[in-house]
Amino acid sequence: MDRDKIIEQLKDDELYYGEFGKQFLSNSDIKYLRTESSAKEFRSAKKFTESELKNLEMGKYFHQLMLEPDKAKNFPMVDVKTRASKEYKQYLEDNNLEYVLRTSEAQDIKGLADWVLNPKSEYGSDIVRALLNNQIALKEQPAIAELHGHMFKGKADLITLDVDGQYVIIDLKTTGSNPSDINIYRMRDFGYDSQCYLYKELFGMDFKFIFFGKKQKVNDEGKIYYDIEEITPSDQTLESGKMAVMNALANYDKFFGEGATHDVRKSYTRRVI
C-alpha cells in the first residue's frame, strides 16, 4: 500500500489505534520503551488509575469539542452524583465501557471549550480561534515516516499558519495545574519532549503546544476566563526528545525487534532511588 493510501486509512481512529496502526511505532510507544523497566508494559493492557482515566476522558472530550464537534455530540457521559451509584455501574455495563465522565465533569470541560470558541472571549482565546479557523487549517492529520530505521506514525491535532505566516503543528493539552508550571522536567515526565522531536521529524515543520488550564477563573470585572499558554520546544527539549527516542529504540530492538537478544519478562534492571 502506498504512503497516501496509508495516511488516508490512518485518518480513521479505529484503524489508527487498532491492528493496522500497530505496524508503526508512535510516541505513546516511546513513553513505555524509554526504560527497560517500563518496556515490560509495551503494548500491554495497562491498568490506569481512576485519576488517569478521568484526565484521559476529559482530554479526549476537549479535543473533540475543539476539533471534531460532530463527534463530541455523542460523547458518552452519565448524569449521576457519584461513581459508586447503581446508575453509573449500570451505564458502564450497558455500554461496555471501563470509565465514563459524569455530566458535571463533562460540563466543566465544555465550559472551557465554549469559552475558547466564543468570539467574544479574550485573554488569548482569539489567537487560538485564529489558528483553528485559518482557511488552510488541517485537523487530526496523520503522517508516517521512517526514523532511525523504524516506521513511525503520528497524528497532528492541528496544522495551520501561525501569526508569522509559517506552517506549524499545534498540539492541544489540558492541565489541572497552571500552564505556567510546565517545565522541561514535566515535559520529559509526560513524554512531551519525544513528541516534539517525533512530530517535527514526521511533518517537517515547527511544533508548538497550547496548554489550557481547566480551572475556571474570574477577573476583577467579573468576567470568566481560563489560563492559556503557548509553549515552543527549545533546542534543549528537542535534543532531550531525540535522545529519549534513540534510547527507546535500543530497548525495542533489544526486546521486540527482529533478532531480539533479551526476553523482557526476564530482564535484569538496576536503579537507585
CSV table of C-alpha atoms in Angstrom, one decimal:
chain,number,residue,atom,x,y,z
A,1,MET,CA,0.0,0.0,0.0
A,2,ASP,CA,1.4,3.4,-1.0
A,3,ARG,CA,2.0,6.2,1.5
A,4,ASP,CA,-1.0,8.3,0.6
A,5,LYS,CA,-3.4,5.4,1.0
A,6,ILE,CA,-1.9,4.5,4.4
A,7,ILE,CA,-2.3,8.1,5.6
A,8,GLU,CA,-5.9,8.1,4.4
A,9,GLN,CA,-6.5,4.9,6.3
A,10,LEU,CA,-4.9,6.3,9.4
A,11,LYS,CA,-7.5,9.2,9.5
A,12,ASP,CA,-9.9,6.6,10.9
A,13,ASP,CA,-9.3,6.3,14.6
A,14,GLU,CA,-10.2,2.6,14.7
A,15,LEU,CA,-7.5,1.9,12.2
A,16,TYR,CA,-5.0,4.3,13.7
A,17,TYR,CA,-5.2,2.8,17.2
A,18,GLY,CA,-6.1,-0.7,16.0
A,19,GLU,CA,-4.0,-3.5,14.5
A,20,PHE,CA,-3.5,-1.6,11.2
A,21,GLY,CA,-1.8,1.3,13.1
A,22,LYS,CA,0.3,-1.0,15.3
A,23,GLN,CA,2.6,-1.7,12.3
A,24,PHE,CA,4.0,1.7,13.1
A,25,LEU,CA,5.6,3.0,16.3
A,26,SER,CA,4.3,6.1,18.0
A,27,ASN,CA,5.1,8.5,20.8
A,28,SER,CA,2.8,6.5,23.1
A,29,ASP,CA,5.1,3.5,22.5
A,30,ILE,CA,8.2,5.6,23.1
A,31,LYS,CA,6.9,6.5,26.5
A,32,TYR,CA,6.9,2.8,27.5
A,33,LEU,CA,10.2,2.0,25.8
A,34,ARG,CA,12.2,4.7,27.5
A,35,THR,CA,13.5,2.4,30.2
A,36,GLU,CA,14.0,-1.4,30.4
A,37,SER,CA,11.6,-1.5,33.3
A,38,SER,CA,8.7,0.3,31.6
A,39,ALA,CA,9.3,-1.7,28.4
A,40,LYS,CA,7.5,-4.6,30.2
A,41,GLU,CA,4.3,-2.6,29.7
A,42,PHE,CA,4.9,-2.0,25.9
A,43,ARG,CA,1.6,-2.6,24.2
A,44,SER,CA,0.2,-4.4,27.2
A,45,ALA,CA,-3.3,-3.8,28.7
A,46,LYS,CA,-2.2,-1.1,31.1
A,47,LYS,CA,-4.3,-0.6,34.1
A,48,PHE,CA,-5.0,3.1,34.6
A,49,THR,CA,-5.9,4.7,37.9
A,50,GLU,CA,-9.2,6.4,38.2
A,51,SER,CA,-7.5,9.8,38.1
A,52,GLU,CA,-5.7,8.9,34.9
A,53,LEU,CA,-8.9,7.6,33.3
A,54,LYS,CA,-10.7,10.9,34.2
A,55,ASN,CA,-7.9,13.0,32.7
A,56,LEU,CA,-7.8,10.9,29.6
A,57,GLU,CA,-11.6,11.2,29.1
A,58,MET,CA,-11.5,14.9,29.8
A,59,GLY,CA,-8.7,15.4,27.3
A,60,LYS,CA,-10.5,13.4,24.7
A,61,TYR,CA,-13.7,15.3,25.1
A,62,PHE,CA,-11.9,18.6,24.9
A,63,HIS,CA,-10.2,17.6,21.7
A,64,GLN,CA,-13.5,16.6,20.1
A,65,LEU,CA,-15.2,19.8,21.2
A,66,MET,CA,-12.3,21.8,19.7
A,67,LEU,CA,-11.5,19.8,16.6
A,68,GLU,CA,-14.3,17.3,15.9
A,69,PRO,CA,-17.6,18.9,17.2
A,70,ASP,CA,-19.8,16.3,15.4
A,71,LYS,CA,-18.2,13.5,17.4
A,72,ALA,CA,-18.5,15.5,20.6
A,73,LYS,CA,-22.3,15.4,20.3
A,74,ASN,CA,-22.3,11.7,21.0
A,75,PHE,CA,-19.6,11.7,23.7
A,76,PRO,CA,-20.6,9.3,26.5
A,77,MET,CA,-21.5,10.7,29.9
A,78,VAL,CA,-23.9,9.9,32.6
A,79,ASP,CA,-25.8,12.2,34.9
A,80,VAL,CA,-25.0,10.8,38.4
A,81,LYS,CA,-23.6,12.3,41.6
A,82,THR,CA,-21.0,9.5,42.3
A,83,ARG,CA,-19.4,6.6,40.5
A,84,ALA,CA,-20.4,4.4,43.4
A,85,SER,CA,-24.1,4.7,42.3
A,86,LYS,CA,-26.0,1.9,40.8
A,87,GLU,CA,-26.9,4.0,37.7
A,88,TYR,CA,-23.2,4.7,37.0
A,89,LYS,CA,-22.3,1.0,37.1
A,90,GLN,CA,-25.3,0.0,35.0
A,91,TYR,CA,-24.3,2.6,32.4
A,92,LEU,CA,-20.8,1.1,32.1
A,93,GLU,CA,-22.3,-2.4,31.8
A,94,ASP,CA,-24.9,-1.4,29.2
A,95,ASN,CA,-22.3,0.4,27.1
A,96,ASN,CA,-19.4,-1.9,27.6
A,97,LEU,CA,-17.2,0.9,29.0
A,98,GLU,CA,-14.5,0.9,31.6
A,99,TYR,CA,-15.0,4.5,32.6
A,100,VAL,CA,-17.2,7.5,31.7
A,101,LEU,CA,-17.4,11.1,32.7
A,102,ARG,CA,-20.2,12.3,34.9
A,103,THR,CA,-22.3,15.0,33.3
A,104,SER,CA,-21.0,17.7,35.7
A,105,GLU,CA,-17.4,16.8,34.8
A,106,ALA,CA,-18.1,16.9,31.1
A,107,GLN,CA,-19.9,20.3,31.5
A,108,ASP,CA,-16.7,21.7,33.1
A,109,ILE,CA,-14.7,20.8,30.0
A,110,LYS,CA,-17.4,22.1,27.7
A,111,GLY,CA,-17.3,25.3,29.6
A,112,LEU,CA,-13.6,25.7,28.8
A,113,ALA,CA,-14.1,24.8,25.1
A,114,ASP,CA,-17.1,27.1,24.8
A,115,TRP,CA,-15.1,30.0,26.3
A,116,VAL,CA,-12.2,29.4,23.9
A,117,LEU,CA,-14.5,29.2,20.9
A,118,ASN,CA,-16.7,32.1,21.8
A,119,PRO,CA,-15.9,35.1,19.5
A,120,LYS,CA,-16.5,37.5,22.5
A,121,SER,CA,-13.9,35.8,24.7
A,122,GLU,CA,-10.5,37.5,25.3
A,123,TYR,CA,-7.2,36.7,27.1
A,124,GLY,CA,-5.6,34.8,24.2
A,125,SER,CA,-8.6,32.8,23.1
A,126,ASP,CA,-8.8,35.0,20.0
A,127,ILE,CA,-5.3,33.7,19.0
A,128,VAL,CA,-6.5,30.1,19.4
A,129,ARG,CA,-9.6,30.8,17.3
A,130,ALA,CA,-7.5,32.3,14.5
A,131,LEU,CA,-5.3,29.2,14.4
A,132,LEU,CA,-8.3,26.9,14.3
A,133,ASN,CA,-10.2,28.9,11.8
A,134,ASN,CA,-7.4,29.5,9.3
A,135,GLN,CA,-8.6,28.6,5.8
A,136,ILE,CA,-5.7,26.1,5.3
A,137,ALA,CA,-6.0,24.5,8.8
A,138,LEU,CA,-5.9,20.7,8.9
A,139,LYS,CA,-7.3,18.9,11.9
A,140,GLU,CA,-6.4,15.4,13.1
A,141,GLN,CA,-3.9,14.9,10.2
A,142,PRO,CA,-1.8,11.7,10.3
A,143,ALA,CA,1.7,11.3,8.9
A,144,ILE,CA,4.2,8.4,8.7
A,145,ALA,CA,7.9,8.3,8.2
A,146,GLU,CA,11.0,6.1,8.7
A,147,LEU,CA,13.1,7.4,11.5
A,148,HIS,CA,16.3,5.7,12.7
A,149,GLY,CA,15.4,2.6,10.8
A,150,HIS,CA,11.8,2.3,12.2
A,151,MET,CA,8.5,3.3,10.8
A,152,PHE,CA,6.6,5.8,12.9
A,153,LYS,CA,3.2,7.3,12.8
A,154,GLY,CA,1.7,10.5,14.4
A,155,LYS,CA,-1.5,12.4,14.2
A,156,ALA,CA,-1.3,16.2,14.5
A,157,ASP,CA,-4.2,17.9,16.3
A,158,LEU,CA,-3.8,21.0,14.1
A,159,ILE,CA,-1.6,22.1,11.2
A,160,THR,CA,-2.1,25.8,10.5
A,161,LEU,CA,-0.4,29.1,9.9
A,162,ASP,CA,1.0,30.9,12.9
A,163,VAL,CA,1.0,34.7,13.4
A,164,ASP,CA,4.2,34.9,11.3
A,165,GLY,CA,2.6,33.1,8.4
A,166,GLN,CA,4.6,29.9,9.0
A,167,TYR,CA,3.2,26.4,8.9
A,168,VAL,CA,3.2,24.9,12.3
A,169,ILE,CA,1.9,21.9,14.2
A,170,ILE,CA,-0.3,22.7,17.2
A,171,ASP,CA,-0.9,20.1,19.9
A,172,LEU,CA,-3.7,20.9,22.4
A,173,LYS,CA,-3.3,19.9,26.0
A,174,THR,CA,-5.4,20.4,29.1
A,175,THR,CA,-3.9,20.6,32.6
A,176,GLY,CA,-5.3,20.8,36.1
A,177,SER,CA,-2.4,23.0,37.2
A,178,ASN,CA,-1.4,26.4,36.0
A,179,PRO,CA,0.1,26.1,32.5
A,180,SER,CA,3.0,28.3,33.6
A,181,ASP,CA,4.1,25.5,35.8
A,182,ILE,CA,5.1,23.4,32.8
A,183,ASN,CA,8.9,23.0,32.7
A,184,ILE,CA,11.4,20.8,30.9
A,185,TYR,CA,11.2,18.2,33.7
A,186,ARG,CA,7.5,17.8,33.3
A,187,MET,CA,7.9,17.7,29.5
A,188,ARG,CA,10.2,14.7,30.0
A,189,ASP,CA,8.0,13.0,32.6
A,190,PHE,CA,4.9,13.1,30.3
A,191,GLY,CA,6.9,12.2,27.1
A,192,TYR,CA,6.2,15.6,25.6
A,193,ASP,CA,9.9,16.1,24.7
A,194,SER,CA,9.9,13.0,22.5
A,195,GLN,CA,6.6,14.1,21.0
A,196,CYS,CA,8.1,17.4,20.0
A,197,TYR,CA,11.0,15.7,18.3
A,198,LEU,CA,9.0,13.0,16.5
A,199,TYR,CA,6.3,15.3,15.2
A,200,LYS,CA,8.8,17.8,13.9
A,201,GLU,CA,10.5,15.0,12.0
A,202,LEU,CA,7.3,13.4,10.8
A,203,PHE,CA,5.7,16.5,9.5
A,204,GLY,CA,8.8,18.5,8.6
A,205,MET,CA,7.7,21.7,10.3
A,206,ASP,CA,7.8,23.5,13.6
A,207,PHE,CA,5.8,22.2,16.6
A,208,LYS,CA,4.1,24.0,19.5
A,209,PHE,CA,1.9,23.1,22.4
A,210,ILE,CA,-1.0,25.1,23.6
A,211,PHE,CA,-1.9,24.3,27.2
A,212,PHE,CA,-5.3,25.2,28.6
A,213,GLY,CA,-5.8,25.4,32.4
A,214,LYS,CA,-9.0,23.5,33.3
A,215,LYS,CA,-9.6,25.8,36.3
A,216,GLN,CA,-12.2,28.5,35.6
A,217,LYS,CA,-11.2,31.9,36.9
A,218,VAL,CA,-12.9,35.3,37.3
A,219,ASN,CA,-11.3,38.7,36.7
A,220,ASP,CA,-11.8,42.0,38.6
A,221,GLU,CA,-14.7,42.8,36.3
A,222,GLY,CA,-16.5,39.5,37.0
A,223,LYS,CA,-15.6,38.0,33.6
A,224,ILE,CA,-14.9,34.3,33.3
A,225,TYR,CA,-11.5,33.2,31.8
A,226,TYR,CA,-9.1,30.4,31.7
A,227,ASP,CA,-5.3,30.3,31.5
A,228,ILE,CA,-3.7,29.6,28.1
A,229,GLU,CA,0.0,29.2,27.4
A,230,GLU,CA,1.7,28.5,24.1
A,231,ILE,CA,5.0,26.6,24.6
A,232,THR,CA,7.6,26.2,21.8
A,233,PRO,CA,10.2,23.5,22.4
A,234,SER,CA,13.7,24.7,22.8
A,235,ASP,CA,16.7,23.1,21.2
A,236,GLN,CA,17.4,21.5,24.6
A,237,THR,CA,13.9,20.0,24.7
A,238,LEU,CA,14.2,18.7,21.1
A,239,GLU,CA,17.6,17.1,21.9
A,240,SER,CA,16.2,15.5,25.0
A,241,GLY,CA,13.3,14.1,22.9
A,242,LYS,CA,15.8,12.8,20.3
A,243,MET,CA,17.8,11.0,23.0
A,244,ALA,CA,14.7,9.5,24.5
A,245,VAL,CA,13.6,8.2,21.1
A,246,MET,CA,17.1,6.7,20.5
A,247,ASN,CA,17.2,5.0,23.9
A,248,ALA,CA,13.6,3.7,23.4
A,249,LEU,CA,14.5,2.2,20.0
A,250,ALA,CA,17.5,0.5,21.5
A,251,ASN,CA,15.2,-1.1,24.0
A,252,TYR,CA,12.7,-2.0,21.3
A,253,ASP,CA,15.4,-3.7,19.2
A,254,LYS,CA,16.7,-5.5,22.3
A,255,PHE,CA,13.4,-6.9,23.4
A,256,PHE,CA,10.9,-6.8,20.5
A,257,GLY,CA,12.8,-6.3,17.2
A,258,GLU,CA,13.9,-8.9,14.6
A,259,GLY,CA,16.7,-10.8,16.2
A,260,ALA,CA,15.8,-9.6,19.8
A,261,THR,CA,18.5,-10.7,22.2
A,262,HIS,CA,16.6,-10.4,25.5
A,263,ASP,CA,13.3,-11.6,27.0
A,264,VAL,CA,11.6,-8.5,28.5
A,265,ARG,CA,9.9,-10.7,31.1
A,266,LYS,CA,13.3,-11.8,32.4
A,267,SER,CA,15.2,-8.6,32.1
A,268,TYR,CA,17.5,-7.7,34.9
A,269,THR,CA,17.5,-4.0,35.8
A,270,ARG,CA,19.2,-1.8,38.3
A,271,ARG,CA,18.3,1.6,39.8
A,272,VAL,CA,18.9,3.8,42.7
A,273,ILE,CA,16.1,5.6,44.5
